[in-house]
């Protein structure tokens, strides 16, 4: 059984979508995803979220023949760590 990406649900990726061209249509105008709930810090459409917001689904559809799941996870964990270190403001 494949391991799933272990997201701690901090919300920083959702609060910094301006840093990704894939997410430009989801920007509510302040760099935050229009589906991000400021109160709960969670996605309002989590179970219907776009594929690029789902690390595992994105890997399966686009990257499984290009890199290992572990390599992709490592890249995502590094991006998470960087957002946390700078508090999302880079």
CSV table of N, CA, C and O in Angstrom, one decimal:
chain,number,residue,atom,x,y,z
A,1,UNK,N,0.8,-1.2,0.0
A,1,UNK,CA,0.0,0.0,0.0
A,1,UNK,C,0.9,1.3,0.0
A,1,UNK,O,1.8,1.4,0.8
A,2,UNK,N,0.5,2.2,-0.8
A,2,UNK,CA,1.3,3.4,-0.9
A,2,UNK,C,1.0,4.3,0.2
A,2,UNK,O,-0.1,4.4,0.7
A,3,UNK,N,2.1,5.0,0.7
A,3,UNK,CA,1.9,6.0,1.7
A,3,UNK,C,1.4,7.3,1.1
A,3,UNK,O,1.7,7.6,0.0
A,4,UNK,N,0.5,8.0,1.9
A,4,UNK,CA,0.0,9.3,1.4
A,4,UNK,C,0.9,10.4,2.0
A,4,UNK,O,1.5,10.3,3.0
A,5,UNK,N,0.9,11.5,1.2
A,5,UNK,CA,1.6,12.7,1.7
A,5,UNK,C,1.1,13.1,3.0
A,5,UNK,O,-0.1,13.2,3.2
A,6,UNK,N,2.0,13.4,4.0
A,6,UNK,CA,1.6,13.7,5.3
A,6,UNK,C,1.5,15.2,5.5
A,6,UNK,O,2.5,15.8,5.9
A,7,UNK,N,0.4,15.8,5.2
A,7,UNK,CA,0.2,17.2,5.3
A,7,UNK,C,-0.2,17.6,6.8
A,7,UNK,O,-1.1,16.9,7.3
A,8,UNK,N,0.4,18.6,7.4
A,8,UNK,CA,0.0,18.9,8.7
A,8,UNK,C,-1.1,20.0,8.8
A,8,UNK,O,-1.5,20.5,9.8
A,9,UNK,N,-1.6,20.4,7.6
A,9,UNK,CA,-2.7,21.3,7.5
A,9,UNK,C,-2.5,22.7,8.1
A,9,UNK,O,-3.4,23.3,8.7
A,10,UNK,N,-1.3,23.2,7.9
A,10,UNK,CA,-0.9,24.5,8.5
A,10,UNK,C,-1.6,25.6,7.6
A,10,UNK,O,-1.8,26.7,8.1
A,11,UNK,N,-1.9,25.4,6.4
A,11,UNK,CA,-2.6,26.3,5.5
A,11,UNK,C,-1.7,27.3,4.8
A,11,UNK,O,-2.1,28.1,4.0
A,12,UNK,N,-0.4,27.2,5.0
A,12,UNK,CA,0.5,28.2,4.4
A,12,UNK,C,0.6,28.1,2.9
A,12,UNK,O,0.7,29.1,2.2
A,13,UNK,N,0.5,26.9,2.3
A,13,UNK,CA,0.5,26.8,0.9
A,13,UNK,C,-0.8,27.4,0.3
A,13,UNK,O,-0.7,28.1,-0.7
A,14,UNK,N,-1.9,27.3,1.0
A,14,UNK,CA,-3.2,27.9,0.5
A,14,UNK,C,-3.1,29.4,0.7
A,14,UNK,O,-3.8,30.2,0.0
A,15,UNK,N,-2.3,29.9,1.6
A,15,UNK,CA,-2.2,31.3,1.8
A,15,UNK,C,-1.2,32.0,1.0
A,15,UNK,O,-1.0,33.2,1.1
A,16,UNK,N,-0.5,31.2,0.1
A,16,UNK,CA,0.6,31.7,-0.7
A,16,UNK,C,0.5,31.2,-2.1
A,16,UNK,O,1.5,30.9,-2.8
A,17,UNK,N,-0.7,31.2,-2.7
A,17,UNK,CA,-0.9,30.6,-4.0
A,17,UNK,C,-0.3,31.6,-5.1
A,17,UNK,O,-0.1,31.2,-6.2
A,18,UNK,N,-0.1,32.8,-4.7
A,18,UNK,CA,0.5,33.8,-5.7
A,18,UNK,C,1.8,33.3,-6.2
A,18,UNK,O,2.3,33.8,-7.2
A,19,UNK,N,2.4,32.4,-5.4
A,19,UNK,CA,3.8,31.9,-5.8
A,19,UNK,C,3.8,30.8,-6.8
A,19,UNK,O,4.8,30.3,-7.2
A,20,UNK,N,2.6,30.4,-7.3
A,20,UNK,CA,2.5,29.4,-8.3
A,20,UNK,C,1.5,29.8,-9.4
A,20,UNK,O,0.4,30.2,-9.2
A,21,UNK,N,2.0,29.7,-10.6
A,21,UNK,CA,1.2,30.0,-11.8
A,21,UNK,C,0.0,29.1,-12.0
A,21,UNK,O,-1.0,29.4,-12.6
A,22,UNK,N,0.1,27.9,-11.5
A,22,UNK,CA,-1.0,26.9,-11.6
A,22,UNK,C,-2.2,27.3,-10.8
A,22,UNK,O,-3.3,27.0,-11.2
A,23,UNK,N,-2.0,28.2,-9.8
A,23,UNK,CA,-3.1,28.5,-8.9
A,23,UNK,C,-3.7,29.9,-9.2
A,23,UNK,O,-4.6,30.4,-8.4
A,24,UNK,N,-3.3,30.6,-10.2
A,24,UNK,CA,-3.7,32.0,-10.4
A,24,UNK,C,-5.2,32.2,-10.5
A,24,UNK,O,-5.7,33.2,-10.0
A,25,UNK,N,-5.9,31.3,-11.0
A,25,UNK,CA,-7.4,31.4,-11.0
A,25,UNK,C,-8.1,31.2,-9.7
A,25,UNK,O,-9.3,31.5,-9.6
A,26,UNK,N,-7.3,30.8,-8.7
A,26,UNK,CA,-7.9,30.6,-7.4
A,26,UNK,C,-7.6,31.7,-6.4
A,26,UNK,O,-8.0,31.7,-5.2
A,27,UNK,N,-6.8,32.7,-6.8
A,27,UNK,CA,-6.4,33.8,-6.0
A,27,UNK,C,-7.6,34.7,-5.7
A,27,UNK,O,-8.2,35.2,-6.6
A,28,UNK,N,-7.9,34.9,-4.4
A,28,UNK,CA,-9.0,35.8,-4.1
A,28,UNK,C,-8.7,37.2,-4.2
A,28,UNK,O,-9.5,38.1,-3.8
A,29,UNK,N,-7.4,37.5,-4.6
A,29,UNK,CA,-7.0,38.9,-4.8
A,29,UNK,C,-5.9,39.3,-3.8
A,29,UNK,O,-5.3,40.4,-4.0
A,30,UNK,N,-5.7,38.5,-2.8
A,30,UNK,CA,-4.6,38.8,-1.8
A,30,UNK,C,-3.6,37.7,-1.7
A,30,UNK,O,-2.8,37.7,-0.7
A,31,UNK,N,-3.5,36.9,-2.7
A,31,UNK,CA,-2.5,35.8,-2.7
A,31,UNK,C,-3.0,34.6,-2.0
A,31,UNK,O,-2.3,33.6,-1.8
A,32,UNK,N,-4.2,34.6,-1.4
A,32,UNK,CA,-4.8,33.5,-0.7
A,32,UNK,C,-5.8,32.8,-1.6
A,32,UNK,O,-6.6,33.5,-2.3
A,33,UNK,N,-5.9,31.5,-1.5
A,33,UNK,CA,-6.9,30.7,-2.3
A,33,UNK,C,-8.3,31.1,-1.9
A,33,UNK,O,-8.6,31.2,-0.7
A,34,UNK,N,-9.1,31.3,-2.9
A,34,UNK,CA,-10.5,31.6,-2.6
A,34,UNK,C,-11.3,30.5,-1.8
A,34,UNK,O,-12.4,30.8,-1.3
A,35,UNK,N,-10.7,29.3,-1.8
A,35,UNK,CA,-11.4,28.2,-1.1
A,35,UNK,C,-10.8,28.0,0.3
A,35,UNK,O,-11.2,27.1,1.0
A,36,UNK,N,-9.9,28.9,0.7
A,36,UNK,CA,-9.3,28.8,2.1
A,36,UNK,C,-10.2,29.4,3.1
A,36,UNK,O,-10.7,30.5,2.9
A,37,UNK,N,-10.4,28.7,4.1
A,37,UNK,CA,-11.3,29.2,5.2
A,37,UNK,C,-10.3,29.8,6.3
A,37,UNK,O,-9.6,29.1,7.0
A,38,UNK,N,-10.4,31.1,6.4
A,38,UNK,CA,-9.5,31.8,7.3
A,38,UNK,C,-9.7,31.4,8.8
A,38,UNK,O,-8.8,31.4,9.6
A,39,UNK,N,-10.9,31.0,9.1
A,39,UNK,CA,-11.2,30.7,10.5
A,39,UNK,C,-10.7,29.3,10.9
A,39,UNK,O,-10.0,29.1,11.9
A,40,UNK,N,-10.9,28.3,10.0
A,40,UNK,CA,-10.5,26.9,10.3
A,40,UNK,C,-9.1,26.6,9.8
A,40,UNK,O,-8.5,25.6,10.2
A,41,UNK,N,-8.6,27.4,8.9
A,41,UNK,CA,-7.3,27.2,8.2
A,41,UNK,C,-7.4,25.9,7.3
A,41,UNK,O,-6.3,25.3,7.1
A,42,UNK,N,-8.6,25.6,6.9
A,42,UNK,CA,-8.7,24.4,6.0
A,42,UNK,C,-9.4,24.8,4.7
A,42,UNK,O,-10.0,25.9,4.5
A,43,UNK,N,-9.3,23.9,3.7
A,43,UNK,CA,-9.9,24.1,2.4
A,43,UNK,C,-11.4,23.8,2.5
A,43,UNK,O,-11.8,22.8,3.0
A,44,UNK,N,-12.2,24.7,1.9
A,44,UNK,CA,-13.6,24.6,1.9
A,44,UNK,C,-14.1,23.5,0.9
A,44,UNK,O,-15.2,23.0,1.0
A,45,UNK,N,-13.2,23.2,0.0
A,45,UNK,CA,-13.6,22.2,-1.1
A,45,UNK,C,-12.6,21.0,-1.1
A,45,UNK,O,-12.3,20.5,-2.1
A,46,UNK,N,-12.1,20.7,0.1
A,46,UNK,CA,-11.0,19.7,0.2
A,46,UNK,C,-11.3,18.4,-0.6
A,46,UNK,O,-10.4,18.0,-1.4
A,47,UNK,N,-12.5,17.8,-0.6
A,47,UNK,CA,-12.7,16.6,-1.2
A,47,UNK,C,-13.0,16.8,-2.7
A,47,UNK,O,-13.0,15.8,-3.5
A,48,UNK,N,-13.1,18.0,-3.2
A,48,UNK,CA,-13.3,18.3,-4.6
A,48,UNK,C,-12.1,19.2,-5.1
A,48,UNK,O,-12.3,19.8,-6.2
A,49,UNK,N,-11.1,19.3,-4.3
A,49,UNK,CA,-10.0,20.3,-4.7
A,49,UNK,C,-9.3,19.9,-6.0
A,49,UNK,O,-9.4,18.8,-6.4
A,50,UNK,N,-8.8,20.9,-6.7
A,50,UNK,CA,-8.1,20.7,-7.9
A,50,UNK,C,-6.9,19.7,-7.7
A,50,UNK,O,-6.3,19.6,-6.7
A,51,UNK,N,-6.6,19.0,-8.8
A,51,UNK,CA,-5.6,18.0,-8.7
A,51,UNK,C,-4.2,18.5,-8.3
A,51,UNK,O,-3.5,17.9,-7.6
A,52,UNK,N,-3.9,19.8,-8.7
A,52,UNK,CA,-2.6,20.3,-8.3
A,52,UNK,C,-2.5,20.7,-6.8
A,52,UNK,O,-1.5,20.9,-6.2
A,53,UNK,N,-3.6,20.6,-6.1
A,53,UNK,CA,-3.7,20.7,-4.6
A,53,UNK,C,-3.6,19.4,-3.9
A,53,UNK,O,-3.5,19.4,-2.7
A,54,UNK,N,-3.6,18.3,-4.7
A,54,UNK,CA,-3.5,17.0,-4.1
A,54,UNK,C,-2.2,16.3,-4.5
A,54,UNK,O,-2.0,15.8,-5.6
A,55,UNK,N,-1.3,16.3,-3.6
A,55,UNK,CA,0.1,15.8,-3.8
A,55,UNK,C,0.1,14.4,-4.4
A,55,UNK,O,0.7,14.2,-5.4
A,56,UNK,N,-0.7,13.5,-3.8
A,56,UNK,CA,-0.7,12.1,-4.3
A,56,UNK,C,-1.3,12.0,-5.7
A,56,UNK,O,-0.8,11.3,-6.5
A,57,UNK,N,-2.5,12.6,-5.9
A,57,UNK,CA,-3.1,12.5,-7.2
A,57,UNK,C,-2.3,13.2,-8.3
A,57,UNK,O,-2.2,12.6,-9.4
A,58,UNK,N,-1.7,14.3,-8.0
A,58,UNK,CA,-0.8,15.0,-8.9
A,58,UNK,C,0.4,14.1,-9.3
A,58,UNK,O,0.7,13.9,-10.5
A,59,UNK,N,1.0,13.5,-8.3
A,59,UNK,CA,2.1,12.6,-8.6
A,59,UNK,C,1.7,11.4,-9.5
A,59,UNK,O,2.3,11.1,-10.5
A,60,UNK,N,0.6,10.8,-9.2
A,60,UNK,CA,0.1,9.6,-10.0
A,60,UNK,C,-0.2,10.0,-11.4
A,60,UNK,O,0.1,9.3,-12.3
A,61,UNK,N,-0.8,11.2,-11.6
A,61,UNK,CA,-1.2,11.6,-13.0
A,61,UNK,C,-0.1,12.1,-13.8
A,61,UNK,O,0.0,11.8,-15.0
A,62,UNK,N,0.8,12.9,-13.2
A,62,UNK,CA,1.8,13.6,-14.0
A,62,UNK,C,3.3,13.2,-13.8
A,62,UNK,O,4.1,13.4,-14.7
A,63,UNK,N,3.6,12.6,-12.7
A,63,UNK,CA,5.0,12.4,-12.4
A,63,UNK,C,5.5,11.0,-12.1
A,63,UNK,O,6.7,10.8,-12.0
A,64,UNK,N,4.6,10.1,-12.0
A,64,UNK,CA,5.1,8.7,-11.6
A,64,UNK,C,6.1,8.1,-12.5
A,64,UNK,O,6.8,7.2,-12.1
A,65,UNK,N,6.1,8.5,-13.8
A,65,UNK,CA,7.1,8.0,-14.7
A,65,UNK,C,8.3,8.8,-14.8
A,65,UNK,O,9.3,8.5,-15.5
A,66,UNK,N,8.4,9.9,-14.1
A,66,UNK,CA,9.5,10.8,-14.1
A,66,UNK,C,10.4,10.8,-12.9
A,66,UNK,O,11.5,11.2,-12.9
A,67,UNK,N,9.8,10.5,-11.7
A,67,UNK,CA,10.5,10.5,-10.5
A,67,UNK,C,9.8,9.5,-9.5
A,67,UNK,O,8.7,9.2,-9.7
A,68,UNK,N,10.5,9.2,-8.4
A,68,UNK,CA,9.9,8.4,-7.4
A,68,UNK,C,8.9,9.2,-6.6
A,68,UNK,O,9.1,10.4,-6.4
A,69,UNK,N,8.0,8.5,-5.9
A,69,UNK,CA,7.1,9.2,-5.0
A,69,UNK,C,7.9,9.8,-3.9
A,69,UNK,O,7.6,11.0,-3.5
A,70,UNK,N,8.9,9.2,-3.4
A,70,UNK,CA,9.7,9.7,-2.3
A,70,UNK,C,10.4,11.0,-2.7
A,70,UNK,O,10.5,11.9,-1.9
A,71,UNK,N,10.9,11.1,-4.0
A,71,UNK,CA,11.5,12.3,-4.5
A,71,UNK,C,10.5,13.4,-4.5
A,71,UNK,O,10.9,14.6,-4.1
A,72,UNK,N,9.3,13.1,-5.0
A,72,UNK,CA,8.3,14.2,-5.0
A,72,UNK,C,7.9,14.6,-3.6
A,72,UNK,O,7.7,15.8,-3.4
A,73,UNK,N,7.7,13.7,-2.7
A,73,UNK,CA,7.4,14.0,-1.4
A,73,UNK,C,8.5,14.9,-0.8
A,73,UNK,O,8.2,15.9,-0.1
A,74,UNK,N,9.7,14.6,-1.0
A,74,UNK,CA,10.9,15.3,-0.5
A,74,UNK,C,10.8,16.8,-1.0
A,74,UNK,O,11.0,17.7,-0.2
A,75,UNK,N,10.5,17.0,-2.3
A,75,UNK,CA,10.4,18.3,-2.8
A,75,UNK,C,9.2,19.1,-2.1
A,75,UNK,O,9.4,20.3,-1.8
A,76,UNK,N,8.1,18.4,-1.9
A,76,UNK,CA,7.0,19.1,-1.3
A,76,UNK,C,7.2,19.4,0.2
A,76,UNK,O,6.9,20.5,0.7
A,77,UNK,N,7.9,18.5,0.9
A,77,UNK,CA,8.2,18.7,2.3
A,77,UNK,C,9.2,19.9,2.4
A,77,UNK,O,9.1,20.7,3.3
A,78,UNK,N,10.2,20.0,1.5
A,78,UNK,CA,11.1,21.1,1.4
A,78,UNK,C,10.4,22.4,1.2
A,78,UNK,O,10.7,23.4,1.9
A,79,UNK,N,9.4,22.4,0.3
A,79,UNK,CA,8.6,23.7,0.1
A,79,UNK,C,7.8,24.0,1.3
A,79,UNK,O,7.8,25.2,1.7
A,80,UNK,N,7.3,23.1,2.0
A,80,UNK,CA,6.5,23.3,3.2
A,80,UNK,C,7.5,23.9,4.3
A,80,UNK,O,7.1,24.9,4.9
A,81,UNK,N,8.6,23.3,4.4
A,81,UNK,CA,9.6,23.8,5.4
A,81,UNK,C,10.0,25.2,5.1
A,81,UNK,O,10.0,26.1,6.0
A,82,UNK,N,10.2,25.5,3.9
A,82,UNK,CA,10.6,26.9,3.5
A,82,UNK,C,9.5,27.9,3.8
A,82,UNK,O,9.7,29.0,4.4
A,83,UNK,N,8.3,27.5,3.5
A,83,UNK,CA,7.1,28.5,3.8
A,83,UNK,C,7.0,28.7,5.3
A,83,UNK,O,6.8,29.8,5.8
A,84,UNK,N,7.3,27.7,6.1
A,84,UNK,CA,7.2,27.8,7.6
A,84,UNK,C,8.3,28.6,8.1
A,84,UNK,O,8.1,29.4,9.0
A,85,UNK,N,9.5,28.5,7.5
A,85,UNK,CA,10.7,29.3,8.0
A,85,UNK,C,10.5,30.8,7.7
A,85,UNK,O,10.9,31.6,8.5
A,86,UNK,N,9.9,31.1,6.6
A,86,UNK,CA,9.7,32.5,6.3
A,86,UNK,C,8.3,33.0,6.6
A,86,UNK,O,8.0,34.2,6.3
A,87,UNK,N,7.5,32.2,7.2
A,87,UNK,CA,6.2,32.6,7.5
A,87,UNK,C,5.3,32.8,6.3
A,87,UNK,O,4.3,33.5,6.4
A,88,UNK,N,5.7,32.3,5.2
A,88,UNK,CA,5.0,32.5,4.0
A,88,UNK,C,5.3,33.8,3.2
A,88,UNK,O,5.0,34.0,2.1
A,89,UNK,N,6.1,34.7,3.9
A,89,UNK,CA,6.4,35.9,3.2
A,89,UNK,C,7.9,35.9,2.7
A,89,UNK,O,8.8,35.9,3.5
A,90,UNK,N,8.0,35.7,1.4
A,90,UNK,CA,9.3,35.6,0.8
A,90,UNK,C,9.6,36.8,0.0
A,90,UNK,O,8.8,37.4,-0.7
